[in-house]
Short mmCIF file of C-alpha atoms and ligand atoms in Angstrom, two decimals:
data_model
loop_
_atom_site.label_atom_id
_atom_site.label_comp_id
_atom_site.label_asym_id
_atom_site.label_seq_id
_atom_site.Cartn_x
_atom_site.Cartn_y
_atom_site.Cartn_z
CA UNK Y 232 130.98 34.52 110.72
CA UNK Y 233 128.22 32.71 111.22
CA UNK Y 234 124.94 31.39 109.81
CA UNK Y 235 123.01 34.57 110.82
CA UNK Y 236 125.43 37.43 109.50
CA UNK Y 237 125.19 35.73 105.64
CA UNK Y 238 123.03 37.87 103.01
CA UNK Y 239 121.20 36.14 100.40
CA UNK Y 240 123.21 35.96 97.83
CA UNK Y 241 126.24 34.90 100.36
CA UNK Y 242 123.67 32.15 101.34
CA UNK Y 243 122.87 31.07 98.29
CA UNK Y 244 126.33 30.72 97.08
CA UNK Y 245 126.64 28.75 100.48
CA UNK Y 246 123.88 26.23 99.13
CA UNK Y 247 125.20 25.52 95.90
CA UNK Y 248 128.46 24.71 97.59
CA UNK Y 249 127.06 22.20 99.90
CA UNK Y 250 128.64 24.31 102.67
CA UNK Y 251 125.53 24.12 105.07
CA UNK Y 252 121.69 23.18 104.40
CA UNK Y 253 118.93 25.51 104.43
CA UNK Y 254 117.66 23.33 107.85
CA UNK Y 255 121.15 24.20 109.55
CA UNK Y 256 120.48 28.24 108.41
CA UNK Y 257 116.44 28.19 109.37
CA UNK Y 258 117.66 26.55 113.18
CA UNK Y 259 120.34 29.10 113.44
CA UNK Y 260 117.45 31.99 112.99
CA UNK Y 261 114.78 30.40 114.93
CA UNK Y 262 117.96 29.77 118.13
CA UNK Y 263 118.49 33.33 117.64
CA UNK Y 264 115.08 34.51 118.24
CA UNK Y 265 114.17 32.26 120.61
CA UNK Y 266 117.71 34.18 122.45
CA UNK Y 267 116.89 37.46 121.41
CA UNK Y 268 113.28 38.93 120.71
CA UNK Y 269 112.18 38.33 124.18
CA UNK Y 270 114.57 41.73 124.21
CA UNK Y 271 113.56 43.25 120.78
CA UNK Y 272 110.14 42.26 120.07
CA UNK Y 273 110.28 42.06 116.32
CA UNK Y 274 107.69 39.23 115.91
CA UNK Y 275 104.46 39.15 117.45
CA UNK Y 276 104.36 34.95 116.17
CA UNK Y 277 107.28 32.39 115.52
CA UNK Y 278 106.39 30.24 112.87
CA UNK Y 279 108.60 27.38 113.41
CA UNK Y 280 106.97 24.43 112.39
CA UNK Y 281 106.39 26.06 109.10
CA UNK Y 282 109.42 27.45 108.54
CA UNK Y 283 111.06 23.56 109.69
CA UNK Y 284 108.75 21.96 106.65
CA UNK Y 285 109.51 24.57 103.95
CA UNK Y 286 113.90 24.76 104.74
CA UNK Y 287 113.24 20.68 104.01
CA UNK Y 288 111.42 20.77 101.09
CA UNK Y 289 114.15 23.51 99.68
CA UNK Y 290 117.22 21.08 101.11
CA UNK Y 291 115.61 18.76 98.60
CA UNK Y 292 115.45 21.06 96.17
CA UNK Y 293 118.70 22.07 96.33
CA UNK Y 294 120.04 18.73 96.98
CA UNK Y 295 118.81 17.65 93.62
CA UNK Y 296 119.19 20.93 90.96
CA UNK Y 297 122.03 22.60 89.73
CA UNK Y 298 120.49 25.93 89.33
CA UNK Y 299 117.48 27.17 91.95
CA UNK Y 300 115.63 30.62 92.75
CA UNK Y 301 117.98 32.95 94.78
CA UNK Y 302 115.31 32.96 97.55
CA UNK Y 303 115.19 29.21 97.37
CA UNK Y 304 116.02 28.44 101.37
CA UNK Y 305 116.34 31.79 102.66
CA UNK Y 306 114.26 32.98 106.13
CA UNK Y 307 112.61 35.99 105.59
CA UNK Y 308 109.85 37.36 108.45
CA UNK Y 309 106.35 39.08 107.24
CA UNK Y 310 104.48 42.04 108.39
CA UNK Y 311 101.61 40.70 110.42
CA UNK Y 312 99.19 42.33 107.92
CA UNK Y 313 100.55 40.29 104.69
CA UNK Y 314 98.26 37.75 104.66
CA UNK Y 315 99.98 33.63 104.97
CA UNK Y 316 97.51 31.10 104.31
CA UNK Y 317 96.49 28.77 108.12
CA UNK Y 318 98.47 31.30 110.10
CA UNK Y 319 97.27 34.04 112.58
CA UNK Y 320 97.40 37.38 110.66
CA UNK Y 321 95.69 40.61 112.98
CA UNK Y 322 97.07 43.29 111.72
CA UNK Y 323 98.73 43.98 115.17
CA UNK Y 324 94.87 45.04 116.41
CA UNK Y 325 92.63 43.32 119.04
CA UNK Y 326 89.44 42.74 116.69
CA UNK Y 327 91.59 40.63 114.57
CA UNK Y 328 92.67 38.31 117.54
CA UNK Y 329 91.46 35.20 115.98
CA UNK Y 330 91.91 35.83 112.51
CA UNK Y 331 93.61 33.05 110.39
CA UNK Y 332 94.14 33.63 107.23
CA UNK Y 333 92.26 31.95 104.41
CA UNK Y 334 94.93 32.32 101.63
CA UNK Y 335 97.84 33.45 101.18
CA UNK Y 336 98.91 36.82 99.33
CA UNK Y 337 100.24 37.49 96.17
CA UNK Y 338 103.44 38.22 97.27
CA UNK Y 339 103.88 35.04 99.95
CA UNK Y 340 102.54 32.64 96.43
CA UNK Y 341 105.72 34.78 94.95
CA UNK Y 342 107.71 34.18 97.92
CA UNK Y 343 106.57 29.75 97.94
CA UNK Y 344 107.57 29.74 95.17
CA UNK Y 345 111.37 30.35 95.16
CA UNK Y 346 111.33 28.70 98.17
CA UNK Y 347 112.04 31.12 100.78
CA UNK Y 348 111.31 30.02 104.50
CA UNK Y 349 108.96 31.71 106.39
CA UNK Y 350 110.36 32.38 109.85
CA UNK Y 351 107.03 34.60 111.27
CA UNK Y 352 104.64 37.19 111.27
CA UNK Y 353 105.66 40.48 112.62
CA UNK Y 354 104.81 43.40 114.68
CA UNK Y 355 103.56 47.04 113.23
CA UNK Y 356 101.24 49.67 114.30
CA UNK Y 357 97.87 48.58 114.65
CA UNK Y 358 96.52 48.69 111.14
CA UNK Y 359 100.00 49.66 110.15
CA UNK Y 360 99.20 53.58 111.79
CA UNK Y 361 102.09 55.25 113.33
CA UNK Y 362 105.61 56.03 112.93
CA UNK Y 363 107.02 53.53 115.70
CA UNK Y 364 104.83 50.46 116.95
CA UNK Y 365 103.49 52.18 120.02
CA UNK Y 366 100.60 51.81 118.62
CA UNK Y 367 100.49 47.73 118.17
CA UNK Y 368 97.63 46.21 120.02
CA UNK Y 369 100.41 43.80 121.39
CA UNK Y 370 104.05 44.83 122.44
CA UNK Y 371 106.22 47.73 121.40
CA UNK Y 372 108.85 46.70 119.32
CA UNK Y 373 112.63 47.96 120.59
CA UNK Y 374 115.45 49.86 118.10
CA UNK Y 375 117.89 46.84 117.80
CA UNK Y 376 120.68 49.79 118.26
CA UNK Y 377 119.24 50.73 121.32
CA UNK Y 378 116.37 49.13 123.48
CA UNK Y 379 115.08 52.04 125.18
CA UNK Y 380 114.58 53.71 121.36
CA UNK Y 381 111.68 52.82 118.87
CA UNK Y 382 112.24 51.15 116.06
CA UNK Y 383 110.19 53.04 113.32
CA UNK Y 384 106.71 52.31 112.59
CA UNK Y 385 104.58 50.95 110.88
CA UNK Y 386 106.85 48.28 109.53
CA UNK Y 387 108.96 48.56 113.25
CA UNK Y 388 109.29 44.17 113.60
CA UNK Y 389 110.22 43.50 110.64
CA UNK Y 390 113.23 46.35 110.84
CA UNK Y 391 114.09 45.23 113.76
CA UNK Y 392 114.20 41.91 112.69
CA UNK Y 393 116.59 41.94 110.24
CA UNK Y 394 118.40 44.61 112.05
CA UNK Y 395 118.32 41.58 115.04
CA UNK Y 396 119.76 39.42 112.76
CA UNK Y 397 116.42 37.48 113.24
CA UNK Y 398 115.69 37.11 109.62
CA UNK Y 399 117.28 37.67 106.36
CA UNK Y 400 114.81 39.75 104.62
CA UNK Y 401 111.11 40.80 105.39
CA UNK Y 402 108.27 42.22 104.03
CA UNK Y 403 106.76 45.25 105.35
CA UNK Y 404 104.34 47.64 103.48
CA UNK Y 405 104.79 51.58 103.09
CA UNK Y 406 101.92 54.12 102.92
CA UNK Y 407 103.25 57.54 104.18
CA UNK Y 408 107.06 56.09 104.37
CA UNK Y 409 106.06 52.91 106.96
CA UNK Y 410 109.08 50.92 105.33
CA UNK Y 411 111.26 53.34 104.73
CA UNK Y 412 111.10 55.15 108.25
CA UNK Y 413 111.81 51.87 110.15
CA UNK Y 414 115.00 50.76 107.73
CA UNK Y 415 116.25 54.25 108.32
CA UNK Y 416 115.80 53.93 112.01
CA UNK Y 417 117.35 50.45 112.28
CA UNK Y 418 120.42 50.31 110.21
CA UNK Y 419 119.05 48.05 107.34
CA UNK Y 420 117.84 49.14 103.19
CA UNK Y 421 113.88 49.32 102.86
CA UNK Y 422 112.40 49.89 99.62
CA UNK Y 423 109.17 51.39 99.05
CA UNK Y 424 108.33 50.30 95.29
CA UNK Y 425 105.91 51.93 92.64
CA UNK Y 426 102.27 52.06 93.44
CA UNK Y 427 101.66 49.43 91.42
CA UNK Y 428 104.66 47.40 90.95
CA UNK Y 429 103.71 44.76 93.67
CA UNK Y 430 100.75 43.47 93.87
CA UNK Y 431 98.63 44.49 97.04
CA UNK Y 432 96.37 41.11 97.07
CA UNK Y 433 96.37 40.02 100.55
CA UNK Y 434 97.76 43.28 102.04
CA UNK Y 435 94.87 44.66 104.69
CA UNK Y 436 94.10 47.38 103.20
CA UNK Y 437 94.82 50.58 104.95
CA UNK Y 438 94.80 53.27 102.40
CA UNK Y 439 94.57 51.51 98.89
CA UNK Y 440 95.84 54.31 96.84
CA UNK Y 441 99.32 54.67 98.98
CA UNK Y 442 99.61 50.90 99.87
CA UNK Y 443 102.69 49.21 98.94
CA UNK Y 444 104.82 45.94 99.83
CA UNK Y 445 108.16 46.45 99.73
CA UNK Y 446 111.70 44.86 101.16
CA UNK Y 447 113.83 45.15 103.82
CA UNK Y 448 117.21 43.25 103.37
CA UNK Y 449 120.92 43.95 104.99
CA UNK Y 450 121.87 45.01 100.91
CA UNK Y 451 121.38 46.75 98.12
CA UNK Y 452 121.69 44.14 96.27
CA UNK Y 453 119.46 41.90 98.63
CA UNK Y 454 116.80 44.17 98.07
CA UNK Y 455 116.89 44.24 94.66
CA UNK Y 456 116.74 40.31 94.01
CA UNK Y 457 114.14 40.61 96.59
CA UNK Y 458 111.96 43.07 94.21
CA UNK Y 459 112.46 40.74 91.45
CA UNK Y 460 110.59 37.63 93.07
CA UNK Y 461 107.11 39.61 94.56
CA UNK Y 462 106.91 42.89 91.20
CA UNK Y 463 104.50 41.85 88.19
CA UNK Y 464 101.24 41.83 86.95
CA UNK Y 465 98.96 40.74 89.35
CA UNK Y 466 95.17 40.14 88.08
CA UNK Y 467 93.93 39.93 91.14
CA UNK Y 468 95.34 43.62 91.90
CA UNK Y 469 92.93 45.55 89.50
CA UNK Y 470 95.73 48.42 90.27
CA UNK Y 471 98.47 46.26 89.94
CA UNK Y 472 100.96 47.38 86.84
CA UNK Y 473 102.13 45.81 83.89
CA UNK Y 474 105.54 46.41 84.71
CA UNK Y 475 109.50 43.83 84.82
CA UNK Y 476 111.86 45.36 86.57
CA UNK Y 477 115.33 45.20 84.63
CA UNK Y 478 118.72 45.41 86.35
CA UNK Y 479 120.69 48.51 85.01
CA UNK Y 480 124.05 49.22 85.88
CA UNK Y 481 124.52 52.86 86.03
CA UNK Y 482 127.50 55.52 86.36
CA UNK Y 483 127.80 58.29 89.03
CA UNK Y 484 129.55 59.88 86.35
CA UNK Y 485 127.29 62.85 85.44
CA UNK Y 486 124.09 61.67 87.69
CA UNK Y 487 122.23 64.43 87.95
CA UNK Y 488 121.12 64.42 91.43
CA UNK Y 489 118.20 66.56 92.68
CA UNK Y 490 117.92 68.04 96.21
CA UNK Y 491 115.02 69.87 97.17
CA UNK Y 492 115.28 72.86 99.14
CA UNK Y 493 112.30 72.41 100.99
CA UNK Y 494 113.53 69.03 102.77
CA UNK Y 495 116.28 71.12 104.22
CA UNK Y 496 114.66 73.39 106.03
CA UNK Y 497 113.27 74.24 109.83
CA UNK Y 498 112.42 71.30 111.40
CA UNK Y 499 115.57 68.73 110.14
CA UNK Y 500 118.25 67.77 113.32
CA UNK Y 501 121.55 69.55 112.08
CA UNK Y 502 123.33 66.44 112.57
CA UNK Y 503 120.97 64.67 110.26
CA UNK Y 504 121.76 67.22 107.49
CA UNK Y 505 125.36 66.72 108.16
CA UNK Y 506 125.03 63.02 107.19
CA UNK Y 507 122.91 63.35 103.97
CA UNK Y 508 125.06 66.66 103.05
CA UNK Y 509 127.91 64.52 102.95
CA UNK Y 510 126.34 61.64 100.88
CA UNK Y 511 125.96 64.66 98.75
CA UNK Y 512 129.32 65.31 98.52
CA UNK Y 513 130.58 61.68 98.17
CA UNK Y 514 128.33 61.39 95.27
CA UNK Y 515 129.94 64.96 93.57
CA UNK Y 516 133.71 63.60 94.22
CA UNK Y 517 132.16 60.95 92.00
CA UNK Y 518 131.69 62.54 88.99
CA UNK Y 519 127.38 63.13 89.67
CA UNK Y 520 125.92 66.70 89.66
CA UNK Y 521 124.29 68.08 92.39
CA UNK Y 522 121.44 70.33 90.84
CA UNK Y 523 119.22 72.24 93.93
CA UNK Y 524 115.21 71.79 93.08
CA UNK Y 525 112.40 73.01 94.50
CA UNK Y 526 108.94 70.60 95.28
CA UNK Y 527 107.07 73.77 96.99
CA UNK Y 528 104.17 72.03 97.67
CA UNK Y 529 106.15 70.01 100.16
CA UNK Y 530 104.49 71.95 102.71
CA UNK Y 531 101.05 70.65 102.17
CA UNK Y 532 102.29 66.58 102.24
CA UNK Y 533 101.65 66.12 105.34
CA UNK Y 534 97.87 67.41 105.50
CA UNK Y 535 97.22 66.00 101.90
CA UNK Y 536 98.60 62.57 103.08
CA UNK Y 537 96.34 62.67 106.70
CA UNK Y 538 93.25 64.01 104.66
CA UNK Y 539 93.43 61.22 102.21
CA UNK Y 540 94.76 58.47 104.54
CA UNK Y 541 91.66 59.05 107.36
CA UNK Y 542 89.48 59.03 104.43
CA UNK Y 543 90.17 55.85 102.66
CA UNK Y 544 91.19 53.76 106.26
CA UNK Y 545 87.44 55.09 107.14
CA UNK Y 546 86.01 52.73 104.49
CA UNK Y 547 88.33 50.30 104.45
CA UNK Y 548 88.36 49.71 107.74
CA UNK Y 549 84.28 49.33 107.78
CA UNK Y 550 84.37 45.84 107.07
CA UNK Y 551 85.75 44.82 110.70
CA UNK Y 552 81.90 44.88 112.08
CA UNK Y 553 82.34 41.41 113.76
CA UNK Y 554 80.52 39.63 111.38
CA UNK Y 555 82.75 39.17 108.71
CA UNK Y 556 85.85 39.09 110.73
CA UNK Y 557 88.05 38.25 113.88
CA UNK Y 558 86.50 39.47 117.03
CA UNK Y 559 82.42 39.61 117.68
CA UNK Y 560 81.16 41.02 121.08
CA UNK Y 561 77.24 39.86 121.11
CA UNK Y 562 74.88 42.35 121.73
CA UNK Y 563 70.68 42.73 121.70
CA UNK Y 564 70.73 43.69 118.36
CA UNK Y 565 72.79 43.83 115.04
CA UNK Y 566 73.29 48.02 115.13
CA UNK Y 567 74.87 47.50 119.00
CA UNK Y 568 77.09 44.31 118.05
CA UNK Y 569 78.97 46.34 115.71
CA UNK Y 570 79.20 49.77 117.92
CA UNK Y 571 80.78 47.33 120.96
CA UNK Y 572 83.11 44.76 119.13
CA UNK Y 573 84.67 47.83 116.91
CA UNK Y 574 84.33 50.19 120.31
CA UNK Y 575 86.41 47.24 121.86
CA UNK Y 576 87.99 46.59 118.73
CA UNK Y 577 89.90 49.10 117.97
CA UNK Y 578 92.46 50.90 119.56
CA UNK Y 579 92.40 54.44 120.22
CA UNK Y 580 94.54 55.51 116.66
CA UNK Y 581 92.01 53.69 114.05
CA UNK Y 582 89.32 55.70 116.28
CA UNK Y 583 90.87 58.63 115.43
CA UNK Y 584 91.54 58.54 112.22
CA UNK Y 585 88.16 56.42 111.40
CA UNK Y 586 86.41 59.42 112.86
CA UNK Y 587 88.52 61.95 110.72
CA UNK Y 588 88.14 60.29 107.87
CA UNK Y 589 84.57 60.02 107.70
CA UNK Y 590 84.11 63.36 108.79
CA UNK Y 591 86.41 64.24 105.52
CA UNK Y 592 84.15 61.84 103.57
CA UNK Y 593 80.97 63.32 105.55
CA UNK Y 594 79.18 65.58 102.19
CA UNK Y 595 79.03 68.94 103.70
CA UNK Y 596 83.22 68.60 104.36
CA UNK Y 597 83.67 66.41 101.23
CA UNK Y 598 84.69 69.41 98.68
CA UNK Y 599 86.14 71.48 101.52
CA UNK Y 600 88.73 68.22 102.78
CA UNK Y 601 88.54 65.27 100.34
CA UNK Y 602 88.50 67.30 97.53
CA UNK Y 603 91.05 69.96 98.12
CA UNK Y 604 93.00 66.56 99.67
CA UNK Y 605 92.65 65.10 95.97
CA UNK Y 606 93.81 68.76 94.38
CA UNK Y 607 97.06 69.29 96.25
CA UNK Y 608 97.48 65.57 95.81
CA UNK Y 609 97.65 66.67 91.83
CA UNK Y 610 99.88 69.39 92.87
CA UNK Y 611 102.15 67.13 94.81
CA UNK Y 612 102.65 64.60 91.62
CA UNK Y 613 103.30 68.16 89.24
CA UNK Y 614 105.96 69.23 91.73
CA UNK Y 615 107.86 66.00 90.87
CA UNK Y 616 107.45 65.75 87.70
CA UNK Y 617 108.87 68.76 86.83
CA UNK Y 618 111.46 67.88 89.19
CA UNK Y 619 112.75 64.48 87.11
CA UNK Y 620 112.37 66.63 84.03
CA UNK Y 621 116.17 68.37 84.93
CA UNK Y 622 117.36 65.13 87.42
CA UNK Y 623 117.64 61.54 87.92
CA UNK Y 624 117.09 61.32 90.79
CA UNK Y 625 116.42 63.02 94.53
CA UNK Y 626 118.34 62.98 97.76
CA UNK Y 627 116.77 64.01 100.70
CA UNK Y 628 116.71 62.31 104.75
CA UNK Y 629 114.06 59.66 105.34
CA UNK Y 630 113.16 61.48 108.98
CA UNK Y 631 113.66 64.83 110.76
CA UNK Y 632 115.66 62.70 113.66
CA UNK Y 633 117.33 59.69 114.78
CA UNK Y 634 115.26 56.91 116.91
CA UNK Y 635 113.04 58.57 119.52
CA UNK Y 636 112.77 57.34 123.10
CA UNK Y 637 109.87 54.62 123.54
CA UNK Y 638 107.30 56.74 124.65
CA UNK Y 639 108.76 60.54 123.82
CA UNK Y 640 106.17 60.97 121.09
CA UNK Y 641 102.93 58.56 122.07
CA UNK Y 642 100.75 60.51 123.70
CA UNK Y 643 100.82 63.32 120.89
CA UNK Y 644 100.08 62.46 117.83
CA UNK Y 645 100.26 65.58 115.46
CA UNK Y 646 103.93 64.89 117.68
CA UNK Y 647 103.77 61.50 115.42
CA UNK Y 648 102.28 62.30 112.30
CA UNK Y 649 105.18 65.24 111.53
CA UNK Y 650 107.87 62.21 110.91
CA UNK Y 651 106.40 61.52 108.51
CA UNK Y 652 107.20 64.83 106.72
CA UNK Y 653 109.74 63.82 104.19
CA UNK Y 654 108.43 60.57 102.89
CA UNK Y 655 104.72 60.99 103.16
CA UNK Y 656 104.72 62.80 99.90
CA UNK Y 657 106.63 60.26 97.49
CA UNK Y 658 103.14 58.11 98.35
CA UNK Y 659 101.09 60.58 96.92
CA UNK Y 660 102.68 60.78 94.00
CA UNK Y 661 103.44 56.83 93.79
CA UNK Y 662 106.94 56.96 92.74
CA UNK Y 663 109.46 54.85 94.05
CA UNK Y 664 112.30 55.15 97.12
CA UNK Y 665 115.00 53.41 99.08
CA UNK Y 666 116.44 53.96 102.71
CA UNK Y 667 120.31 53.58 102.50
CA UNK Y 668 121.93 53.72 105.86
CA UNK Y 669 124.10 56.71 105.37
CA UNK Y 670 125.39 56.89 108.72
CA UNK Y 671 125.36 57.41 112.63
CA UNK Y 672 124.08 59.96 115.46
CA UNK Y 673 125.85 58.70 118.37
CA UNK Y 674 125.21 54.90 117.71
CA UNK Y 675 121.72 55.65 116.06
CA UNK Y 676 121.26 55.27 112.41
CA UNK Y 677 119.99 57.89 109.53
CA UNK Y 678 119.10 56.37 106.39
CA UNK Y 679 119.68 58.45 103.26
CA UNK Y 680 116.40 58.64 100.96
CA UNK Y 681 116.90 58.60 97.09
CA UNK Y 682 113.71 58.78 95.51
CA UNK Y 683 113.62 58.38 91.90
CA UNK Y 684 110.36 58.47 88.90
CA UNK Y 685 107.82 55.99 88.25
CA UNK Y 686 109.01 52.87 87.27
CA UNK Y 687 112.54 53.51 87.63
CA UNK Y 688 113.28 51.16 90.34
CA UNK Y 689 116.30 50.26 88.26
CA UNK Y 690 117.67 53.33 88.71
CA UNK Y 691 117.46 54.01 92.19
CA UNK Y 692 118.46 50.63 92.95
CA UNK Y 693 121.48 51.54 91.17
CA UNK Y 694 122.39 54.55 92.64
CA UNK Y 695 121.36 52.66 96.13
CA UNK Y 696 124.04 50.22 95.55
CA UNK Y 697 126.99 52.84 94.43
CA UNK Y 698 126.43 55.06 97.19
CA UNK Y 699 126.56 51.79 99.38
CA UNK Y 700 129.94 50.96 98.32
CA UNK Y 701 131.13 54.75 99.04
CA UNK Y 702 129.78 55.28 102.16
N1 LIG V 1009 103.20 57.08 109.71
C1 LIG V 1009 102.71 56.84 108.59
C2 LIG V 1009 100.75 56.82 109.03
O1 LIG V 1009 101.10 56.33 110.33
C3 LIG V 1009 102.64 56.20 107.68
C4 LIG V 1009 102.15 54.76 107.96
C5 LIG V 1009 102.41 53.71 107.03
O2 LIG V 1009 103.44 53.92 105.82
N2 LIG V 1009 101.75 52.97 107.16
O3 LIG V 1009 100.20 56.94 108.44
#
């Protein structure tokens, strides 16, 4: 076994027993990145100097202290929409080509406090808008299981880096599926926490009422360790909750698992359905009760999500005006600075979404679009609250199909939006969900989505851990 195969727990044990140093592990990762990343394209930036400095500091602590945090000396990658002080942060947009982060995101402060090692910043769809990383202004991240296919998005670089063993773990963000989808496509574990469980301070905002930072890892246990490290109340994020995650032991015997019939309808690849059915069979054999449920408003989820998202994004992206941040185009007057900077700086997907959002928020259409979407969002939330009165967790697919080919949906935004069908309702409801590798179709990984009620990451993670063992 090589150093890059080890999980967080295994590295921690190895550091304790002085079997290897963080510097050795970090160097192994940096070499592997050099060898493999030109093919995969997971990274936008490799922060070699920062990583080696952090590894050296971690080694000093490991050498002198008996007990140290779980993430001490562990190398990770960070989605380029999350700020790391002094490092470039582009959100894969040309408009932030020369932007350097002036401070650390709260999650980065927490990782640094634990002694984690930052290997670099990973690729994404521009401003996290997309499901394949094909909307990145810089490159497409390829799927490590098949280089002709996408890694998923928007946090495709993060998922690909863990899948290709170019990082032990990664942080991404999930507004409508951007952690779970790439985790499913790349065959790694990805957790989207409850809205408010992890601080959003220092995450470039896409849609503020939906965005949430979360981990990618090789195992559920590793995901839990990272979630424990990054969650908790933060004065810098007004929507952050007073919540302390407590691990719990759960038995599958008697556990009630809901299967929403609307998730298994037209559009789902029958091979994916077979794999998800197999997971419920396994859970049943272990004593779980499988309960059919209904989430009747799922049919409106994609429309509700895209109206909400584009409205919030159009407002959030107004700050990139050529004055305050990054790229700026000289022009004769202020209005032209705005239009030229934004015209050249943004790619076509942000432009499309800014126009859609501005339209839904405009005074003549606000009631018909934005307000209506908020009313339907409430109904979707209620669907889940009713379901969680009957069941402990919900099982569903993450995506309707395995990873698609690079280019297959790139010129068809609607087809790309429909990939989000099973993930967006979770963000609209603000609840947690995990993507767990559940099987493969022709060598391509398929994720099982386990959805929980608000602040029940303990249940989601415990059930995922049991399923992981069985699968
Ligand atoms: N695919 C979704 C979108 O394009 C998800 C984005 C996300 O979660 N950041 O909006």
